[in-house]
Short mmCIF file of C-alpha atoms and ligand atoms in Angstrom, two decimals:
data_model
loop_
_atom_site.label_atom_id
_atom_site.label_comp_id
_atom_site.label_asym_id
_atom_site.label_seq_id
_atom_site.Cartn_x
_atom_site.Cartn_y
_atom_site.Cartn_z
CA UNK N 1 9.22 -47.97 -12.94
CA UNK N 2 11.69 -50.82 -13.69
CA UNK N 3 14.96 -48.96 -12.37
CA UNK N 4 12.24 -47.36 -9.35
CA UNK N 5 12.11 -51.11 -8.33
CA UNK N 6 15.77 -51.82 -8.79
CA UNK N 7 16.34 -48.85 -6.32
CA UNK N 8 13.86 -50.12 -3.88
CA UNK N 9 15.17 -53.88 -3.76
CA UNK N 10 18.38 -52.66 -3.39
CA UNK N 11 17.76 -50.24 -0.18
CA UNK N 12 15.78 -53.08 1.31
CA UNK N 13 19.01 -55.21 0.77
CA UNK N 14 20.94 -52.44 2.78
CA UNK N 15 18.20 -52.51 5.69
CA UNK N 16 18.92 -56.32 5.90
CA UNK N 17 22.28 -55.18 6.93
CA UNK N 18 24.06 -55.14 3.44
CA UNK N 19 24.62 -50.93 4.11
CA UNK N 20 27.92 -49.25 2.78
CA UNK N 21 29.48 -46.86 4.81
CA UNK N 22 27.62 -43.94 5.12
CA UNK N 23 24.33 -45.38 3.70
CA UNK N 24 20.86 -44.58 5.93
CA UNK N 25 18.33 -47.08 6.34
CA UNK N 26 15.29 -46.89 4.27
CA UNK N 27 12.55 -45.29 7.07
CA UNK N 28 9.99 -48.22 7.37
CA UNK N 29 7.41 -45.72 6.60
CA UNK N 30 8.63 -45.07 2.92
CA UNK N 31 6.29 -47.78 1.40
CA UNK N 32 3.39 -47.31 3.43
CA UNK N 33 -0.06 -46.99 1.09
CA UNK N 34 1.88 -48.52 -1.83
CA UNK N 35 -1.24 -51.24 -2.36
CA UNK N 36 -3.82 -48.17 -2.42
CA UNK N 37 -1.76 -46.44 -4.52
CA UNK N 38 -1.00 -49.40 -6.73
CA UNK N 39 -5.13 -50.27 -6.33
CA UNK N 40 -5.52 -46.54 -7.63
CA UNK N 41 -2.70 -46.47 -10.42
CA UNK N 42 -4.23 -49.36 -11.85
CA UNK N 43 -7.51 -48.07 -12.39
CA UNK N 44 -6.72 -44.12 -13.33
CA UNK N 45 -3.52 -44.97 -15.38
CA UNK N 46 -4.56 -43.17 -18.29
CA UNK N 47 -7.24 -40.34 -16.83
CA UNK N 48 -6.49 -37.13 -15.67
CA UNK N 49 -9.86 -37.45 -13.54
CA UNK N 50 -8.85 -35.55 -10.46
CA UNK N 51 -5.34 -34.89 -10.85
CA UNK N 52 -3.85 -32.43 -8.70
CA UNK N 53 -2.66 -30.16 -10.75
CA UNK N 54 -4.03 -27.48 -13.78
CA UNK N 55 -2.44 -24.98 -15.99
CA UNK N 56 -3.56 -21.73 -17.40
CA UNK N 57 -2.88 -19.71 -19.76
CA UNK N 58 -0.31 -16.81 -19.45
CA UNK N 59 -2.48 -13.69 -19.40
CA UNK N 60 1.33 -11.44 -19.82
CA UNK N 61 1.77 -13.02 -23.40
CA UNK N 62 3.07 -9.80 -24.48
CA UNK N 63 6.86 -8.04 -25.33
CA UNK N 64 6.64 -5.05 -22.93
CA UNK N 65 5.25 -4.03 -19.52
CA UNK N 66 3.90 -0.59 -19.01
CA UNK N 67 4.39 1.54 -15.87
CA UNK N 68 1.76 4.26 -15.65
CA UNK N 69 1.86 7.32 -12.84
CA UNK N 70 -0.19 10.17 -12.31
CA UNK N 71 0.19 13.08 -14.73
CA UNK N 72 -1.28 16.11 -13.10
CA UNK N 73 0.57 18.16 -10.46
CA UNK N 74 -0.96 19.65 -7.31
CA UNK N 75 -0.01 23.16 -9.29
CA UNK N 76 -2.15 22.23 -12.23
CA UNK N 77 -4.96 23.95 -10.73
CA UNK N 78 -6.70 25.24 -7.53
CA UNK N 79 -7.66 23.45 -5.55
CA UNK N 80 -9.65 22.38 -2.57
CA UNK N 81 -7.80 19.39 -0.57
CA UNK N 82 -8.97 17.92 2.54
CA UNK N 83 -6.71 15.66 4.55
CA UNK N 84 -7.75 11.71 5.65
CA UNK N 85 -6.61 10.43 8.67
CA UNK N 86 -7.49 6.65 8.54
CA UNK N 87 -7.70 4.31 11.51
CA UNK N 88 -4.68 6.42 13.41
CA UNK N 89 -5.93 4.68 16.57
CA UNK N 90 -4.66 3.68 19.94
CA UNK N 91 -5.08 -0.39 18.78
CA UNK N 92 -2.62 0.34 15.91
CA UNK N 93 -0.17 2.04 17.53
CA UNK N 94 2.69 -0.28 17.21
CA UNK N 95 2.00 -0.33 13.28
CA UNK N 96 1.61 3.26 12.80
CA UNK N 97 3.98 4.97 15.38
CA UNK N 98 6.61 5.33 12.29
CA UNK N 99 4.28 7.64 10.55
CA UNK N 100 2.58 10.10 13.19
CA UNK N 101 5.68 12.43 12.25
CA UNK N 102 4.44 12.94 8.77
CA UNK N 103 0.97 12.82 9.88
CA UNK N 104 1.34 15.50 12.09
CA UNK N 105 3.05 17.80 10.17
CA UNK N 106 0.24 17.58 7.39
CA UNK N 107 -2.51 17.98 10.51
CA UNK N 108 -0.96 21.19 11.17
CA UNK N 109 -0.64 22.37 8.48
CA UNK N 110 -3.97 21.66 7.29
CA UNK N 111 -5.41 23.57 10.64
CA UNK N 112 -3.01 26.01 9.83
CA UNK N 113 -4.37 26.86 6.11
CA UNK N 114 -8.65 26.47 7.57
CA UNK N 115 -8.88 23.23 5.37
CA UNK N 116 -11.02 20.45 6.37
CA UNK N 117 -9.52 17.25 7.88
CA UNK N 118 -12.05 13.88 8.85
CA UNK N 119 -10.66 11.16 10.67
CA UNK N 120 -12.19 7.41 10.99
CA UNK N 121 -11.57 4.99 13.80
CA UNK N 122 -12.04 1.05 13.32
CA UNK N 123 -14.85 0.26 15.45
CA UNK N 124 -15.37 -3.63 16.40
CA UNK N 125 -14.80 -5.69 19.60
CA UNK N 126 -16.06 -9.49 18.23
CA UNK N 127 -18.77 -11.16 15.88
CA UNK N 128 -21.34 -10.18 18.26
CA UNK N 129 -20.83 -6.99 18.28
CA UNK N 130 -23.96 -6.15 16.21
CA UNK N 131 -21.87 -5.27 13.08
CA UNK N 132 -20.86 -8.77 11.51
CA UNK N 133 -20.63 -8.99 7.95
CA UNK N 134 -18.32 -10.08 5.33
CA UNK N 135 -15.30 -8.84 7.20
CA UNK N 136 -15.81 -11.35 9.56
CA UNK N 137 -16.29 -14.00 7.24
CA UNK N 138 -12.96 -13.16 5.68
CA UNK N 139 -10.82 -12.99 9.02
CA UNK N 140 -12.45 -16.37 10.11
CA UNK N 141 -13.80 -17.19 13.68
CA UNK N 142 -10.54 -18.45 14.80
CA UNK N 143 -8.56 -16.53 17.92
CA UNK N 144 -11.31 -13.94 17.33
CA UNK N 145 -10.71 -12.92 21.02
CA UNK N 146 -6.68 -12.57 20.45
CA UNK N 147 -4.40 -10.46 18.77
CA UNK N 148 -3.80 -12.53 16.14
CA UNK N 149 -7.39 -11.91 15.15
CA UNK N 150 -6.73 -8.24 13.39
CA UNK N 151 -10.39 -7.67 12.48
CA UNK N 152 -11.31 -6.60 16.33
CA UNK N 153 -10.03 -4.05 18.49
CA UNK N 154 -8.65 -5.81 21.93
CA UNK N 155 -7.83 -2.84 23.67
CA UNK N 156 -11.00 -1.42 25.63
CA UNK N 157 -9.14 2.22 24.15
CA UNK N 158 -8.11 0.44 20.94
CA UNK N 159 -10.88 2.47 19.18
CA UNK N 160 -9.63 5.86 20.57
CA UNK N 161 -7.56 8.22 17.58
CA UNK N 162 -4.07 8.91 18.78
CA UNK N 163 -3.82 11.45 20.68
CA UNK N 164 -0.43 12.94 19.30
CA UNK N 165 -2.94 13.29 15.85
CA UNK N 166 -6.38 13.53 17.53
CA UNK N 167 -8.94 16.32 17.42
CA UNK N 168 -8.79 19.40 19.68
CA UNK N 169 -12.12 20.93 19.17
CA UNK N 170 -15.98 20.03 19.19
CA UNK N 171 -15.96 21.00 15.23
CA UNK N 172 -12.93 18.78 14.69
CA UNK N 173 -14.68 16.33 16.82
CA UNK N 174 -17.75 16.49 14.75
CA UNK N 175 -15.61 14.87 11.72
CA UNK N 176 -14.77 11.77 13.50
CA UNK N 177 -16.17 8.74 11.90
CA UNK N 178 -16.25 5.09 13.62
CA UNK N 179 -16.11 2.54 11.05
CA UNK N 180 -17.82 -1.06 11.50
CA UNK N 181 -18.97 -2.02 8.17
CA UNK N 182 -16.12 -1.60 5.63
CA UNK N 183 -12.15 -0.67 4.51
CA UNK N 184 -13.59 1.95 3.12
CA UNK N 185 -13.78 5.69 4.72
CA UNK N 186 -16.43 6.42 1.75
CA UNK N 187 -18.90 3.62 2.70
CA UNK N 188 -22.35 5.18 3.12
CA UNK N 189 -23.82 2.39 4.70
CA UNK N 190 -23.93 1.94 8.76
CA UNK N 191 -20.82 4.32 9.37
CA UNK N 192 -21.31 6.74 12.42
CA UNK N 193 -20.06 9.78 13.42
CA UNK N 194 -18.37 9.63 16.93
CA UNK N 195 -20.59 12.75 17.85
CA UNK N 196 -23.37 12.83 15.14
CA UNK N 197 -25.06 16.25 14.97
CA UNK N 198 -26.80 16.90 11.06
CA UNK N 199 -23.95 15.28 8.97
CA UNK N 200 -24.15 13.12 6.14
CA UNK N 201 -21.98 10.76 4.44
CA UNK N 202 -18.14 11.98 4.07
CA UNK N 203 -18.48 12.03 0.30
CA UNK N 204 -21.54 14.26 1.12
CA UNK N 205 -19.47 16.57 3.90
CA UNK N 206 -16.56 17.29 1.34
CA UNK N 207 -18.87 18.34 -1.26
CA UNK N 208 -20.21 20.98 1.28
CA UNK N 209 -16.81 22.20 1.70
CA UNK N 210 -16.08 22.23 -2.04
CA UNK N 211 -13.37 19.80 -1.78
CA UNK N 212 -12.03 17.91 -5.23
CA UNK N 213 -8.83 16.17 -3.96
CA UNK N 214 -7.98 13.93 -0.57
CA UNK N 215 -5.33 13.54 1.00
CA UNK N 216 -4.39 9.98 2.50
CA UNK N 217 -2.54 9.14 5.54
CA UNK N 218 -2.95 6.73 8.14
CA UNK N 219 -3.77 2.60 8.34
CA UNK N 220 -3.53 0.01 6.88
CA UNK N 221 -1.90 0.76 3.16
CA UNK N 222 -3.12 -2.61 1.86
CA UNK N 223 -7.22 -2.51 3.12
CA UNK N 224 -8.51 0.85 4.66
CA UNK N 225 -6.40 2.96 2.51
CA UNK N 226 -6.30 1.39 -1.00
CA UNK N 227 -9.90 0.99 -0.39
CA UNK N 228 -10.91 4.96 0.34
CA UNK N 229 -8.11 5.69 -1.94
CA UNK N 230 -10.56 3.99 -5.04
CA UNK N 231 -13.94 4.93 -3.84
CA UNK N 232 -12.78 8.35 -3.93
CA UNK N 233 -11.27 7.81 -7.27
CA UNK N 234 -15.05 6.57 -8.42
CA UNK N 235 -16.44 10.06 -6.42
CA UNK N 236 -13.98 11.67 -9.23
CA UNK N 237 -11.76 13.57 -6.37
CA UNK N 238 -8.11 13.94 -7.13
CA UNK N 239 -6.54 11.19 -4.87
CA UNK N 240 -2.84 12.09 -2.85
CA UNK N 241 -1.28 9.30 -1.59
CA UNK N 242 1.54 10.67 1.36
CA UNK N 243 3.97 7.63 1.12
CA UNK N 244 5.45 8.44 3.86
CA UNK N 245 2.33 8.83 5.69
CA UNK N 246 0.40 5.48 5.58
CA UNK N 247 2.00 2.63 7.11
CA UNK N 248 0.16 -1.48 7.63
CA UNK N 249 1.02 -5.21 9.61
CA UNK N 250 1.73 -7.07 6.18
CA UNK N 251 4.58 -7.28 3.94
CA UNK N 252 1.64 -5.99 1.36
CA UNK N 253 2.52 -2.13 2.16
CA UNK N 254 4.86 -1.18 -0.98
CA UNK N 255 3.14 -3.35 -3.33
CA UNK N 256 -0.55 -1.39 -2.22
CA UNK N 257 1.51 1.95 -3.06
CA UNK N 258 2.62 0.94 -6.42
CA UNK N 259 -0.97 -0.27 -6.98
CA UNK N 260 -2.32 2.82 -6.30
CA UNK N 261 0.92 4.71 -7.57
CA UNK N 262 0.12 2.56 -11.13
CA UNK N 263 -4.29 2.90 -11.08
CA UNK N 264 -5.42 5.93 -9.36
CA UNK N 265 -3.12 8.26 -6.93
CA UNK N 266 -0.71 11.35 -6.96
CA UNK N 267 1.90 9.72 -4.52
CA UNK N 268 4.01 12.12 -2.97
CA UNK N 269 5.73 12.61 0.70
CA UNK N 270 4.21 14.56 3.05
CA UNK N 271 6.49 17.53 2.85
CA UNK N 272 5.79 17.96 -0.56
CA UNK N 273 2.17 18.60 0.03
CA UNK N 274 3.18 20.25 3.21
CA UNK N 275 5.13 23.05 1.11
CA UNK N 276 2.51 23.43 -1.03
CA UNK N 277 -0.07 24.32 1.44
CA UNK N 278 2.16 26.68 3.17
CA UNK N 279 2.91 28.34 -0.24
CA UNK N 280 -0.77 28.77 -0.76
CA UNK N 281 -2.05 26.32 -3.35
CA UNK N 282 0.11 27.82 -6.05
CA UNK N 283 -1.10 27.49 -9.82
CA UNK N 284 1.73 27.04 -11.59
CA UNK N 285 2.52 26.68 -15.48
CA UNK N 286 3.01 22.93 -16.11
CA UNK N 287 6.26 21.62 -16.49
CA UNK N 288 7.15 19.44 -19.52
CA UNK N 289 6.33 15.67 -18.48
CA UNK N 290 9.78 13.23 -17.97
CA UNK N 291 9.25 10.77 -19.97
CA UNK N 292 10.76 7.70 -18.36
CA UNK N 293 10.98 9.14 -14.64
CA UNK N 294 7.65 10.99 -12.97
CA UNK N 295 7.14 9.99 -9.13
CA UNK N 296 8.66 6.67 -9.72
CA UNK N 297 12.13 8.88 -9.83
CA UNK N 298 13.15 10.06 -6.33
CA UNK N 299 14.90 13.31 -7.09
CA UNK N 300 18.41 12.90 -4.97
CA UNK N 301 18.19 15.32 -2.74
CA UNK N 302 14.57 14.76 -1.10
CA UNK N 303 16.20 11.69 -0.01
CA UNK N 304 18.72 13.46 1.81
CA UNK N 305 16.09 15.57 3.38
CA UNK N 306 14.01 12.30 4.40
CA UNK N 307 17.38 10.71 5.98
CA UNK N 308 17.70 13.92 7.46
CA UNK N 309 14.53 13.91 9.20
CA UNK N 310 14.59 10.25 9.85
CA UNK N 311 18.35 11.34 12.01
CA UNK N 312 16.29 13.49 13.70
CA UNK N 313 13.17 11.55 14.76
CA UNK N 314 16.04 9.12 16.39
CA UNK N 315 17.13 12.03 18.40
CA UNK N 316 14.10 14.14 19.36
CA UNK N 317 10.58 13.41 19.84
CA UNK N 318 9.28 16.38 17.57
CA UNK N 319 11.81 15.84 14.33
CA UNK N 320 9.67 17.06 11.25
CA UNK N 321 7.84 20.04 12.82
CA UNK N 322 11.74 21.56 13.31
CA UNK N 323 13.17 20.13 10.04
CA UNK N 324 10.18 21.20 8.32
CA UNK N 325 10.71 24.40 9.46
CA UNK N 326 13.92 25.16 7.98
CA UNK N 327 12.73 23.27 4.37
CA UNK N 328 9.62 24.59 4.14
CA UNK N 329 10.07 28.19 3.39
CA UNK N 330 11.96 27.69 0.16
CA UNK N 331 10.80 24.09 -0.61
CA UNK N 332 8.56 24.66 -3.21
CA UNK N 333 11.19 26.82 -5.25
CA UNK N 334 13.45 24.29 -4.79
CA UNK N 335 10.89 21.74 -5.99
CA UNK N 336 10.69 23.16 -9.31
CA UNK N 337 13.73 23.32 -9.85
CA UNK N 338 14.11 19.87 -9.05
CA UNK N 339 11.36 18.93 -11.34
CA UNK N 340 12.50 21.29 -14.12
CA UNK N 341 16.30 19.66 -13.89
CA UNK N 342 14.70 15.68 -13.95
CA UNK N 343 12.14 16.44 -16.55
CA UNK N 344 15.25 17.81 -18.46
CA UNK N 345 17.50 14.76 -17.36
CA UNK N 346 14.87 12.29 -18.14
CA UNK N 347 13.65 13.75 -21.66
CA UNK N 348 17.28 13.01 -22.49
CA UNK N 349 17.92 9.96 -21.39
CA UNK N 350 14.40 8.58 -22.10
CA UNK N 351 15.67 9.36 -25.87
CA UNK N 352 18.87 7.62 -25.76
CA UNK N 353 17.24 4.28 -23.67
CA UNK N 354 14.78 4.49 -26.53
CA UNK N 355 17.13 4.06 -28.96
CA UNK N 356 19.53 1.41 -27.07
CA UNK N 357 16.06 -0.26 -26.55
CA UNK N 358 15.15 -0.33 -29.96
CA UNK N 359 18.12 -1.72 -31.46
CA UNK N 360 18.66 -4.31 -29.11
CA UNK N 361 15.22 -5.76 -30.21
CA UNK N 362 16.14 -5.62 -33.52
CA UNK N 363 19.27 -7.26 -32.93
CA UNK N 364 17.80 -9.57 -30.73
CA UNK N 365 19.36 -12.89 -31.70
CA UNK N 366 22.82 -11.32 -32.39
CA UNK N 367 22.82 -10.60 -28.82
CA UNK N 368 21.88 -13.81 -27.63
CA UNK N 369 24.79 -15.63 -29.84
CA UNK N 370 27.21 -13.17 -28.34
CA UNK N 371 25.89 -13.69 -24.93
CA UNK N 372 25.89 -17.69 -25.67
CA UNK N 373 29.91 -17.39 -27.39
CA UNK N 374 31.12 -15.55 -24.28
CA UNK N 375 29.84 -18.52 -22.13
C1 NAG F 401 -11.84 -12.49 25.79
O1 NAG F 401 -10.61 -12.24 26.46
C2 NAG F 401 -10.73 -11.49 27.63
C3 NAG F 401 -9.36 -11.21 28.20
O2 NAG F 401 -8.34 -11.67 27.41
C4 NAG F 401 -11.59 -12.20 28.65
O3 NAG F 401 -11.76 -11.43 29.79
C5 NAG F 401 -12.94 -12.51 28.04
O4 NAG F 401 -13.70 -13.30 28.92
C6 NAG F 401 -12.77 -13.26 26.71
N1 NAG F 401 -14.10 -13.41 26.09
C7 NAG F 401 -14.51 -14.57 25.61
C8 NAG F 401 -15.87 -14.56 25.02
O5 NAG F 401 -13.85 -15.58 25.65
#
């Protein structure tokens, strides 16, 4: 407080003119509310009353973070997939024009092997639109009429489904959902099909069809689609996250996938899934689990094959249907082989981390004296 003083009475000698070279006046501003403050000080000096500022304890108290990822394969067993197209819609379009590629290719397919795809459609145009409820409360009644306001469509098509991934036929139609209530795709409350003729809830339509995993795609990765992607987790269906098939406006996107990579979802790229329905829902014998890799580990070459097809969507409009093509036929022998050569790779080197890892906590402090020395 003393030297705080010192340094005061010495700036206000340099704003009486007494500045060195290079010295700024003090602002005149810099003491204002000093008397409250002092008024304040005085009274509260030894109270924590009202202080702005808390701690709390560190929940992570603990050596070592786990990753967890899924450990069945599609090939574990038969199965009975339907695909989710979420919110693909005309408002979105600048958000989710990266990803109708991968969407597409899975839509065809899908059509292509009889299996069931539903789509949903955000469905709001303001607070008085008949359907407020805690969504609204969250987004806030500010710029509601603007862009800025995400929770509304503000396009008079905004609600309409792409049509590069829309429906072609009155069945397909019939399996279009407008959402006003919720994130969710599962909610059973007021959600409405777009051309309502018997159907129930979509939980209820997939167990018609017999079908025990989902497929997710579409908008946004960090509300709609981690939201259907655990309500269909609770409804016990096997839950297939396309990573390159769900896209969103925030910077939340990658941490949603590892979310759902880490809590509930198979996360794989649409080609994957792609070759597996074109290979007809093989049953396979299951391969040895990696220990330290699973989907976190991006085998090499499917990378290439994604740069490939991202070359390609820069050059043509239709990029995946013709790369697809040429990788599908063989892609699913090539993706055990893959799998069977990482497991292998990983089993290895999971053994040799384990044992660099374990010695280096026992010889903890050695390390840190060598690391302090060699400063
Ligand atoms: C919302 O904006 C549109 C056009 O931007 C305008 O025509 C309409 O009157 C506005 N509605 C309200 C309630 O301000």
């Amino acid at each position: 407080m003393a030297s705080f003083r010192c340094l005061f009475v010495s700036f206000a000698a340099c704003a009486l003119g007494k500045l060195s070279p290079g010295e700024q006046p003090l602002p005149s501003i810099a003491d204002s509310g000093k008397k409250i403050f002092d008024k304040i000080a005085a009274a509260t000096a030894n109270s924590v009353d009202g202080i702005t500022a808390t701690v709390q304890s560190n929940p992570l108290q603990f050596p070592l973070l786990t990753d967890f990822w899924c450990a069945y394969e599609l090939t574990d067993r038969k199965r009975t997939p339907a695909l989710l197209i979420d919110d693909m819609q005309v408002e979105y379009a600048d958000y989710v024009h990266g990803i109708v590629p991968q969407v597409k290719l899975l839509l065809d397919v899908f059509r292509e092997a009889g299996l069931p795809v539903f789509w949903s459609t955000w469905w709001r145009w303001g607070p008085d639109d008949g359907f407020f409820n805690s969504m609204d409360r969250f987004y806030g009644p500010v710029g509601w009429n603007t862009s800025s306001n995400s929770l509304y469509n503000h396009k008079r098509n905004g609600g309409d489904v792409l049509p590069a991934v829309a429906p072609q036929n009155p069945m397909e139609w019939r399996r279009v959902m407008h959402k006003s209530y919720s994130l969710d795709m599962f909610d059973e409350r007021p959600m409405e099909w777009a051309s309502p003729s018997d159907q129930g809830t979509l939980h209820v339509e997939l167990q018609k069809l017999g079908v025990d995993t989902v497929v997710q795609v579409g908008a946004w990765t960090d509300d709609c689609i981690i939201s259907t992607a655990f309500h269909a987790f609770s409804l016990q269906y096997d839950v297939i996250l396309i990573e390159d098939g769900v896209s969103t406006a925030s910077k939340q996107h990658f941490n949603a996938i590892e979310v759902m990579r880490g809590a509930l979802a198979k996360v794989l790229l649409a080609e994957d899934v792609a070759a597996y329905i074109r290979n007809g829902l093989p049953v396979l014998e299951a391969a040895p689990k990696a220990k330290l890799a699973g989907s976190r580990a991006q085998p090499v070459e499917r990378q290439a094959a994604s740069l490939l097809a991202y070359k390609a969507d820069a050059e043509h409009q239709e990029p995946l249907s013709a790369v697809s093509e040429s990788i599908s036929v063989d892609a699913a022998m090539r993706l055990v082989f893959a799998v069977g050569c990482t497991s292998i790779f990983s089993f290895v080197s999971g053994w040799v981390l384990r044992g660099v890892l374990s010695r280096k906590m026992r010889d903890g402090d050695t390390h840190d004296r060598q690391y302090r020395r060699f400063m």
